[in-house]
PDB file of C-alpha atoms in Angstrom:
ATOM      1  CA  MET A  99     112.271 101.661  71.342  1.00  0.00           C
ATOM      2  CA  ALA A 100     115.358  99.630  70.169  1.00  0.00           C
ATOM      3  CA  PRO A 101     116.697  96.792  72.380  1.00  0.00           C
ATOM      4  CA  ARG A 102     118.886  97.930  75.070  1.00  0.00           C
ATOM      5  CA  ARG A 103     122.213  96.704  76.042  1.00  0.00           C
ATOM      6  CA  PRO A 104     122.539  93.586  77.927  1.00  0.00           C
ATOM      7  CA  PRO A 105     121.274  94.030  81.656  1.00  0.00           C
ATOM      8  CA  SER A 106     123.769  94.028  84.489  1.00  0.00           C
ATOM      9  CA  PRO A 107     124.749  90.941  86.244  1.00  0.00           C
ATOM     10  CA  PRO A 108     122.470  89.814  89.167  1.00  0.00           C
ATOM     11  CA  VAL A 109     123.518  90.719  92.523  1.00  0.00           C
ATOM     12  CA  GLU A 110     123.577  87.957  94.910  1.00  0.00           C
ATOM     13  CA  THR A 111     121.183  88.089  97.768  1.00  0.00           C
ATOM     14  CA  LEU A 112     123.572  89.529 100.888  1.00  0.00           C
ATOM     15  CA  MET A 113     122.927  86.258 103.213  1.00  0.00           C
ATOM     16  CA  HIS A 114     126.133  87.090 105.174  1.00  0.00           C
ATOM     17  CA  LEU A 115     124.531  90.493 106.266  1.00  0.00           C
ATOM     18  CA  ASP A 116     122.500  89.804 109.300  1.00  0.00           C
ATOM     19  CA  PHE A 117     119.583  92.262 110.273  1.00  0.00           C
ATOM     20  CA  SER A 118     117.755  90.107 112.682  1.00  0.00           C
ATOM     21  CA  GLY A 119     116.153  91.992 115.359  1.00  0.00           C
ATOM     22  CA  LYS A 120     116.759  95.188 113.503  1.00  0.00           C
ATOM     23  CA  VAL A 121     113.917  97.686 112.576  1.00  0.00           C
ATOM     24  CA  ALA A 122     114.635  99.887 109.385  1.00  0.00           C
ATOM     25  CA  LEU A 123     112.850 102.689 108.023  1.00  0.00           C
ATOM     26  CA  VAL A 124     113.209 103.344 104.193  1.00  0.00           C
ATOM     27  CA  THR A 125     111.852 106.380 102.484  1.00  0.00           C
ATOM     28  CA  GLY A 126     110.820 106.300  98.759  1.00  0.00           C
ATOM     29  CA  ALA A 127     110.658 102.504  99.081  1.00  0.00           C
ATOM     30  CA  ALA A 128     107.752 101.705  96.844  1.00  0.00           C
ATOM     31  CA  SER A 129     109.877 101.444  93.696  1.00  0.00           C
ATOM     32  CA  GLY A 130     113.588 101.651  92.375  1.00  0.00           C
ATOM     33  CA  ILE A 131     116.352 101.864  94.658  1.00  0.00           C
ATOM     34  CA  GLY A 132     114.244 102.187  97.773  1.00  0.00           C
ATOM     35  CA  GLU A 133     112.292  98.973  97.061  1.00  0.00           C
ATOM     36  CA  ALA A 134     115.603  97.147  96.361  1.00  0.00           C
ATOM     37  CA  VAL A 135     116.937  98.439  99.577  1.00  0.00           C
ATOM     38  CA  ALA A 136     113.783  97.299 101.586  1.00  0.00           C
ATOM     39  CA  ARG A 137     113.879  93.864  99.796  1.00  0.00           C
ATOM     40  CA  GLN A 138     117.563  93.319 100.841  1.00  0.00           C
ATOM     41  CA  LEU A 139     117.058  94.447 104.412  1.00  0.00           C
ATOM     42  CA  ALA A 140     113.964  92.161 104.715  1.00  0.00           C
ATOM     43  CA  THR A 141     115.660  89.081 103.119  1.00  0.00           C
ATOM     44  CA  ASN A 142     118.325  89.513 105.747  1.00  0.00           C
ATOM     45  CA  GLY A 143     116.198  89.742 108.668  1.00  0.00           C
ATOM     46  CA  ALA A 144     115.038  93.156 109.415  1.00  0.00           C
ATOM     47  CA  ARG A 145     111.553  94.574 109.953  1.00  0.00           C
ATOM     48  CA  VAL A 146     110.965  97.329 107.457  1.00  0.00           C
ATOM     49  CA  VAL A 147     108.710 100.276 107.334  1.00  0.00           C
ATOM     50  CA  VAL A 148     108.126 100.891 103.778  1.00  0.00           C
ATOM     51  CA  ALA A 149     107.516 104.699 103.457  1.00  0.00           C
ATOM     52  CA  ASP A 150     106.313 106.351 100.138  1.00  0.00           C
ATOM     53  CA  LEU A 151     103.940 109.027  98.912  1.00  0.00           C
ATOM     54  CA  ASP A 152     102.453 106.385  96.830  1.00  0.00           C
ATOM     55  CA  LEU A 153     100.766 104.361  99.369  1.00  0.00           C
ATOM     56  CA  ALA A 154      99.194 101.750  97.172  1.00  0.00           C
ATOM     57  CA  ALA A 155     102.614 101.001  95.706  1.00  0.00           C
ATOM     58  CA  ALA A 156     103.929 100.969  99.205  1.00  0.00           C
ATOM     59  CA  GLU A 157     101.405  98.352 100.191  1.00  0.00           C
ATOM     60  CA  ALA A 158     102.347  96.210  97.470  1.00  0.00           C
ATOM     61  CA  VAL A 159     105.922  96.110  98.323  1.00  0.00           C
ATOM     62  CA  ALA A 160     105.300  95.540 102.033  1.00  0.00           C
ATOM     63  CA  GLU A 161     103.030  92.628 101.308  1.00  0.00           C
ATOM     64  CA  SER A 162     105.496  91.060  99.131  1.00  0.00           C
ATOM     65  CA  LEU A 163     108.160  91.297 102.081  1.00  0.00           C
ATOM     66  CA  GLY A 164     106.001  89.429 104.378  1.00  0.00           C
ATOM     67  CA  SER A 165     104.483  90.026 107.907  1.00  0.00           C
ATOM     68  CA  GLY A 166     107.518  91.920 109.217  1.00  0.00           C
ATOM     69  CA  ALA A 167     106.941  94.879 106.743  1.00  0.00           C
ATOM     70  CA  ARG A 168     104.616  97.804 107.156  1.00  0.00           C
ATOM     71  CA  ALA A 169     103.756 100.245 104.494  1.00  0.00           C
ATOM     72  CA  ARG A 170     103.297 104.037 105.487  1.00  0.00           C
ATOM     73  CA  GLN A 171     102.400 106.918 103.343  1.00  0.00           C
ATOM     74  CA  LEU A 172     104.745 109.874 103.730  1.00  0.00           C
ATOM     75  CA  ASP A 173     105.407 113.100 102.378  1.00  0.00           C
ATOM     76  CA  VAL A 174     109.236 113.794 103.478  1.00  0.00           C
ATOM     77  CA  GLY A 175     108.710 117.590 102.981  1.00  0.00           C
ATOM     78  CA  ASP A 176     106.271 117.655 106.039  1.00  0.00           C
ATOM     79  CA  ALA A 177     108.332 117.698 109.013  1.00  0.00           C
ATOM     80  CA  ASP A 178     105.411 116.836 111.200  1.00  0.00           C
ATOM     81  CA  ALA A 179     104.524 113.838 109.093  1.00  0.00           C
ATOM     82  CA  VAL A 180     108.063 112.538 109.444  1.00  0.00           C
ATOM     83  CA  ARG A 181     107.960 112.896 113.173  1.00  0.00           C
ATOM     84  CA  GLN A 182     104.594 111.209 113.463  1.00  0.00           C
ATOM     85  CA  LEU A 183     105.937 108.341 111.304  1.00  0.00           C
ATOM     86  CA  VAL A 184     109.069 107.768 113.363  1.00  0.00           C
ATOM     87  CA  ASP A 185     107.023 107.934 116.656  1.00  0.00           C
ATOM     88  CA  ALA A 186     104.557 105.377 115.188  1.00  0.00           C
ATOM     89  CA  SER A 187     107.223 103.044 113.987  1.00  0.00           C
ATOM     90  CA  VAL A 188     108.996 103.065 117.490  1.00  0.00           C
ATOM     91  CA  ALA A 189     105.644 102.666 119.220  1.00  0.00           C
ATOM     92  CA  GLU A 190     104.703  99.598 116.813  1.00  0.00           C
ATOM     93  CA  TYR A 191     108.034  97.853 116.605  1.00  0.00           C
ATOM     94  CA  GLY A 192     109.668  98.936 120.018  1.00  0.00           C
ATOM     95  CA  GLY A 193     112.611 100.843 118.476  1.00  0.00           C
ATOM     96  CA  LEU A 194     114.510 102.030 115.309  1.00  0.00           C
ATOM     97  CA  HIS A 195     117.896 100.888 114.322  1.00  0.00           C
ATOM     98  CA  LEU A 196     118.483 101.671 110.689  1.00  0.00           C
ATOM     99  CA  ALA A 197     117.250 104.252 108.138  1.00  0.00           C
ATOM    100  CA  VAL A 198     117.665 104.946 104.554  1.00  0.00           C
ATOM    101  CA  ASN A 199     116.648 108.425 103.474  1.00  0.00           C
ATOM    102  CA  ASN A 200     115.959 107.817  99.688  1.00  0.00           C
ATOM    103  CA  ALA A 201     113.043 109.729  98.780  1.00  0.00           C
ATOM    104  CA  GLY A 202     113.701 112.253  96.133  1.00  0.00           C
ATOM    105  CA  ILE A 203     112.481 114.040  92.904  1.00  0.00           C
ATOM    106  CA  GLY A 204     114.195 115.334  89.684  1.00  0.00           C
ATOM    107  CA  GLY A 205     112.992 118.892  89.098  1.00  0.00           C
ATOM    108  CA  ALA A 206     112.870 120.909  85.878  1.00  0.00           C
ATOM    109  CA  SER A 207     115.588 121.228  83.507  1.00  0.00           C
ATOM    110  CA  LEU A 208     116.661 124.960  82.917  1.00  0.00           C
ATOM    111  CA  PRO A 209     119.516 127.359  83.364  1.00  0.00           C
ATOM    112  CA  THR A 210     120.102 128.820  86.619  1.00  0.00           C
ATOM    113  CA  ALA A 211     118.847 132.293  85.900  1.00  0.00           C
ATOM    114  CA  ASP A 212     115.639 130.842  84.280  1.00  0.00           C
ATOM    115  CA  TYR A 213     115.126 128.483  87.036  1.00  0.00           C
ATOM    116  CA  PRO A 214     111.491 129.087  88.656  1.00  0.00           C
ATOM    117  CA  LEU A 215     111.666 129.894  92.355  1.00  0.00           C
ATOM    118  CA  GLU A 216     108.783 127.588  92.924  1.00  0.00           C
ATOM    119  CA  GLU A 217     110.643 124.623  91.358  1.00  0.00           C
ATOM    120  CA  TRP A 218     113.702 125.529  93.292  1.00  0.00           C
ATOM    121  CA  HIS A 219     111.735 125.399  96.533  1.00  0.00           C
ATOM    122  CA  ARG A 220     109.952 122.200  95.718  1.00  0.00           C
ATOM    123  CA  VAL A 221     113.232 120.189  94.637  1.00  0.00           C
ATOM    124  CA  LEU A 222     114.925 121.420  97.838  1.00  0.00           C
ATOM    125  CA  GLY A 223     111.825 120.817  99.844  1.00  0.00           C
ATOM    126  CA  VAL A 224     112.045 117.182  99.263  1.00  0.00           C
ATOM    127  CA  ASN A 225     115.722 116.511  98.395  1.00  0.00           C
ATOM    128  CA  LEU A 226     117.299 118.332 101.223  1.00  0.00           C
ATOM    129  CA  HIS A 227     114.878 119.559 103.706  1.00  0.00           C
ATOM    130  CA  GLY A 228     113.177 116.013 103.359  1.00  0.00           C
ATOM    131  CA  VAL A 229     116.480 114.391 104.676  1.00  0.00           C
ATOM    132  CA  PHE A 230     117.106 116.931 107.273  1.00  0.00           C
ATOM    133  CA  PHE A 231     113.610 116.525 108.797  1.00  0.00           C
ATOM    134  CA  SER A 232     114.085 112.523 108.476  1.00  0.00           C
ATOM    135  CA  MET A 233     117.295 112.789 110.461  1.00  0.00           C
ATOM    136  CA  LYS A 234     116.208 114.983 112.939  1.00  0.00           C
ATOM    137  CA  TYR A 235     113.512 112.575 114.139  1.00  0.00           C
ATOM    138  CA  GLU A 236     115.441 109.430 113.235  1.00  0.00           C
ATOM    139  CA  ILE A 237     118.612 110.169 115.194  1.00  0.00           C
ATOM    140  CA  PRO A 238     117.063 110.474 118.487  1.00  0.00           C
ATOM    141  CA  ALA A 239     114.972 107.366 117.979  1.00  0.00           C
ATOM    142  CA  ILE A 240     117.981 105.337 116.853  1.00  0.00           C
ATOM    143  CA  LEU A 241     120.141 106.604 119.803  1.00  0.00           C
ATOM    144  CA  ALA A 242     117.344 105.635 122.217  1.00  0.00           C
ATOM    145  CA  SER A 243     117.316 102.130 120.532  1.00  0.00           C
ATOM    146  CA  GLY A 244     121.063 101.738 121.306  1.00  0.00           C
ATOM    147  CA  GLY A 245     122.643 103.090 118.088  1.00  0.00           C
ATOM    148  CA  GLY A 246     122.692 101.866 114.513  1.00  0.00           C
ATOM    149  CA  ALA A 247     123.216 103.367 111.011  1.00  0.00           C
ATOM    150  CA  ILE A 248     121.705 106.038 108.510  1.00  0.00           C
ATOM    151  CA  VAL A 249     122.295 106.173 104.732  1.00  0.00           C
ATOM    152  CA  ASN A 250     121.382 109.154 102.953  1.00  0.00           C
ATOM    153  CA  MET A 251     120.704 108.778  99.146  1.00  0.00           C
ATOM    154  CA  ALA A 252     122.917 111.343  97.312  1.00  0.00           C
ATOM    155  CA  SER A 253     123.745 111.011  93.787  1.00  0.00           C
ATOM    156  CA  ILE A 254     126.924 111.414  91.327  1.00  0.00           C
ATOM    157  CA  LEU A 255     125.599 115.124  91.314  1.00  0.00           C
ATOM    158  CA  GLY A 256     126.631 115.408  94.946  1.00  0.00           C
ATOM    159  CA  SER A 257     130.067 115.972  93.776  1.00  0.00           C
ATOM    160  CA  ASN A 258     129.465 116.874  90.005  1.00  0.00           C
ATOM    161  CA  GLY A 259     127.673 119.681  88.237  1.00  0.00           C
ATOM    162  CA  TRP A 260     124.941 118.807  85.560  1.00  0.00           C
ATOM    163  CA  ALA A 261     123.806 121.769  83.490  1.00  0.00           C
ATOM    164  CA  GLY A 262     120.045 122.565  83.954  1.00  0.00           C
ATOM    165  CA  SER A 263     119.732 120.825  87.051  1.00  0.00           C
ATOM    166  CA  THR A 264     120.834 123.648  89.647  1.00  0.00           C
ATOM    167  CA  ALA A 265     118.201 122.753  92.493  1.00  0.00           C
ATOM    168  CA  TYR A 266     118.937 118.914  92.280  1.00  0.00           C
ATOM    169  CA  VAL A 267     122.706 119.560  92.307  1.00  0.00           C
ATOM    170  CA  ALA A 268     122.461 122.060  95.081  1.00  0.00           C
ATOM    171  CA  ALA A 269     120.432 119.668  97.137  1.00  0.00           C
ATOM    172  CA  LYS A 270     122.607 116.759  96.726  1.00  0.00           C
ATOM    173  CA  HIS A 271     125.954 118.508  97.413  1.00  0.00           C
ATOM    174  CA  ALA A 272     124.241 120.058 100.451  1.00  0.00           C
ATOM    175  CA  LEU A 273     122.991 116.561 101.546  1.00  0.00           C
ATOM    176  CA  VAL A 274     126.694 115.371 101.316  1.00  0.00           C
ATOM    177  CA  GLY A 275     127.787 118.089 103.479  1.00  0.00           C
ATOM    178  CA  MET A 276     124.943 117.523 106.106  1.00  0.00           C
ATOM    179  CA  THR A 277     125.709 113.730 106.173  1.00  0.00           C
ATOM    180  CA  LYS A 278     129.389 114.534 107.048  1.00  0.00           C
ATOM    181  CA  THR A 279     128.270 116.915 109.814  1.00  0.00           C
ATOM    182  CA  ALA A 280     125.820 114.630 111.370  1.00  0.00           C
ATOM    183  CA  ALA A 281     128.337 111.748 111.339  1.00  0.00           C
ATOM    184  CA  LEU A 282     130.803 114.041 113.422  1.00  0.00           C
ATOM    185  CA  GLU A 283     128.092 114.687 115.912  1.00  0.00           C
ATOM    186  CA  TYR A 284     126.960 111.255 116.636  1.00  0.00           C
ATOM    187  CA  SER A 285     129.449 108.537 115.853  1.00  0.00           C
ATOM    188  CA  ALA A 286     130.766 108.576 119.135  1.00  0.00           C
ATOM    189  CA  GLN A 287     127.197 107.530 120.487  1.00  0.00           C
ATOM    190  CA  GLY A 288     127.092 104.700 118.274  1.00  0.00           C
ATOM    191  CA  LEU A 289     125.153 105.903 115.244  1.00  0.00           C
ATOM    192  CA  ARG A 290     127.073 105.967 111.879  1.00  0.00           C
ATOM    193  CA  ILE A 291     125.886 108.139 109.025  1.00  0.00           C
ATOM    194  CA  ASN A 292     126.999 107.827 105.437  1.00  0.00           C
ATOM    195  CA  ALA A 293     125.947 108.743 101.899  1.00  0.00           C
ATOM    196  CA  VAL A 294     125.699 106.822  98.564  1.00  0.00           C
ATOM    197  CA  GLY A 295     125.974 108.546  95.110  1.00  0.00           C
ATOM    198  CA  PRO A 296     124.527 106.364  92.561  1.00  0.00           C
ATOM    199  CA  GLY A 297     125.233 106.989  88.870  1.00  0.00           C
ATOM    200  CA  PHE A 298     122.360 106.815  86.306  1.00  0.00           C
ATOM    201  CA  ILE A 299     120.385 103.533  87.236  1.00  0.00           C
ATOM    202  CA  ASP A 300     118.414 101.585  84.988  1.00  0.00           C
ATOM    203  CA  THR A 301     114.770 101.810  86.331  1.00  0.00           C
ATOM    204  CA  PRO A 302     111.392 101.982  84.984  1.00  0.00           C
ATOM    205  CA  LEU A 303     111.653 105.714  84.743  1.00  0.00           C
ATOM    206  CA  LEU A 304     113.947 105.398  81.733  1.00  0.00           C
ATOM    207  CA  ALA A 305     111.419 102.939  79.997  1.00  0.00           C
ATOM    208  CA  GLY A 306     110.206 105.562  77.634  1.00  0.00           C
ATOM    209  CA  MET A 307     113.802 107.136  76.481  1.00  0.00           C
ATOM    210  CA  ASP A 308     114.714 106.584  73.180  1.00  0.00           C
ATOM    211  CA  ARG A 309     117.864 104.467  72.072  1.00  0.00           C
ATOM    212  CA  ALA A 310     120.007 107.566  71.164  1.00  0.00           C
ATOM    213  CA  ALA A 311     119.295 109.353  74.532  1.00  0.00           C
ATOM    214  CA  TYR A 312     119.768 106.076  76.493  1.00  0.00           C
ATOM    215  CA  ASP A 313     122.838 105.221  74.721  1.00  0.00           C
ATOM    216  CA  GLY A 314     124.182 108.728  75.628  1.00  0.00           C
ATOM    217  CA  LEU A 315     123.811 107.964  79.398  1.00  0.00           C
ATOM    218  CA  VAL A 316     125.469 104.771  78.992  1.00  0.00           C
ATOM    219  CA  GLY A 317     128.342 106.582  77.280  1.00  0.00           C
ATOM    220  CA  LEU A 318     128.970 108.491  80.315  1.00  0.00           C
ATOM    221  CA  HIS A 319     129.798 105.555  82.430  1.00  0.00           C
ATOM    222  CA  PRO A 320     133.177 103.745  81.515  1.00  0.00           C
ATOM    223  CA  ILE A 321     131.941 100.428  82.837  1.00  0.00           C
ATOM    224  CA  GLY A 322     129.684 100.480  79.486  1.00  0.00           C
ATOM    225  CA  ARG A 323     126.191 100.186  80.971  1.00  0.00           C
ATOM    226  CA  LEU A 324     123.919 101.664  83.582  1.00  0.00           C
ATOM    227  CA  GLY A 325     123.698 100.602  87.202  1.00  0.00           C
ATOM    228  CA  SER A 326     120.708  98.596  88.745  1.00  0.00           C
ATOM    229  CA  ALA A 327     118.894  99.316  91.761  1.00  0.00           C
ATOM    230  CA  GLU A 328     120.100  96.154  93.299  1.00  0.00           C
ATOM    231  CA  GLU A 329     123.588  97.170  92.943  1.00  0.00           C
ATOM    232  CA  VAL A 330     122.959 100.370  95.010  1.00  0.00           C
ATOM    233  CA  ALA A 331     120.994  98.526  97.496  1.00  0.00           C
ATOM    234  CA  ALA A 332     123.953  96.337  97.926  1.00  0.00           C
ATOM    235  CA  LEU A 333     126.326  99.022  98.805  1.00  0.00           C
ATOM    236  CA  THR A 334     123.611 100.667 101.028  1.00  0.00           C
ATOM    237  CA  CYS A 335     123.024  97.465 102.889  1.00  0.00           C
ATOM    238  CA  PHE A 336     126.565  96.892 103.413  1.00  0.00           C
ATOM    239  CA  LEU A 337     126.904 100.477 104.969  1.00  0.00           C
ATOM    240  CA  LEU A 338     124.104  99.720 107.298  1.00  0.00           C
ATOM    241  CA  SER A 339     125.668  96.504 108.369  1.00  0.00           C
ATOM    242  CA  GLU A 340     128.181  95.755 111.097  1.00  0.00           C
ATOM    243  CA  GLN A 341     130.531  94.942 108.548  1.00  0.00           C
ATOM    244  CA  ALA A 342     130.978  98.524 107.947  1.00  0.00           C
ATOM    245  CA  SER A 343     131.431  99.244 111.700  1.00  0.00           C
ATOM    246  CA  PHE A 344     134.562 101.736 110.972  1.00  0.00           C
ATOM    247  CA  ILE A 345     132.813 103.527 107.950  1.00  0.00           C
ATOM    248  CA  THR A 346     131.108 106.905 108.881  1.00  0.00           C
ATOM    249  CA  GLY A 347     130.924 110.409 107.548  1.00  0.00           C
ATOM    250  CA  SER A 348     131.632 109.131 104.026  1.00  0.00           C
ATOM    251  CA  TYR A 349     130.243 109.621 100.494  1.00  0.00           C
ATOM    252  CA  HIS A 350     130.377 106.278  98.402  1.00  0.00           C
ATOM    253  CA  LEU A 351     129.966 106.487  94.814  1.00  0.00           C
ATOM    254  CA  VAL A 352     128.321 103.502  92.918  1.00  0.00           C
ATOM    255  CA  ASP A 353     128.585 104.980  89.266  1.00  0.00           C
ATOM    256  CA  GLY A 354     130.337 102.628  87.043  1.00  0.00           C
ATOM    257  CA  GLY A 355     133.423 105.117  86.691  1.00  0.00           C
ATOM    258  CA  PHE A 356     131.290 108.245  85.984  1.00  0.00           C
ATOM    259  CA  SER A 357     132.977 110.239  88.399  1.00  0.00           C
ATOM    260  CA  ALA A 358     136.500 108.963  87.602  1.00  0.00           C
ATOM    261  CA  ARG A 359     136.400 110.647  83.946  1.00  0.00           C
TER     262      ARG A 359
END
């Protein structure tokens, strides 16, 4: 593959954010955005549950974060598995204060009328039902711990369409609405809930893409490059922090200008 554009500038470690004494659960945390979020939380004092379907990769991440992190295998599409993980995390750490519902899948690329029913259910099962299951069990645990914050990982496709991705787009639009609804329900009880909408992020998933396709994605972002997982994590961790204490029920884009076109 031809050389890519220069990488994005490094994001400084968020040392001004203090998560000391906080317990955080991050789903889809074995790689990409989830891993970057887990690292920034741990660097700033949180004890982190690194949850992912890929247990071996989650264990590698948790080991690199130190003794305050734990790796746990999780299929977010399994409601009972989510309940058990939240209960086990509270039992081990004594509470839960922060959650990032990041686990997600892409799905097939086909026109709406040709979209297979099984694929529709598979994508919504992870990207929408998985977030609902997560919040269903995270919310009582966080309220019982004195309050905190949740960030649900949406996408630019939570507010835009994308041909061939009807299930993914439907799930991400619904996720934004679900986030706003839950925020209305629990903000007065000390629980803030927001959504983040990343643009196209330069992760290992794009490593095999040819130069023309990669440059095509870059061209959709007026800033002239793709984003980094660390940049998404920086916004996510800010929203989890007390510095965002008056922000709830919002959908925050980190997309290099994609949605401003």
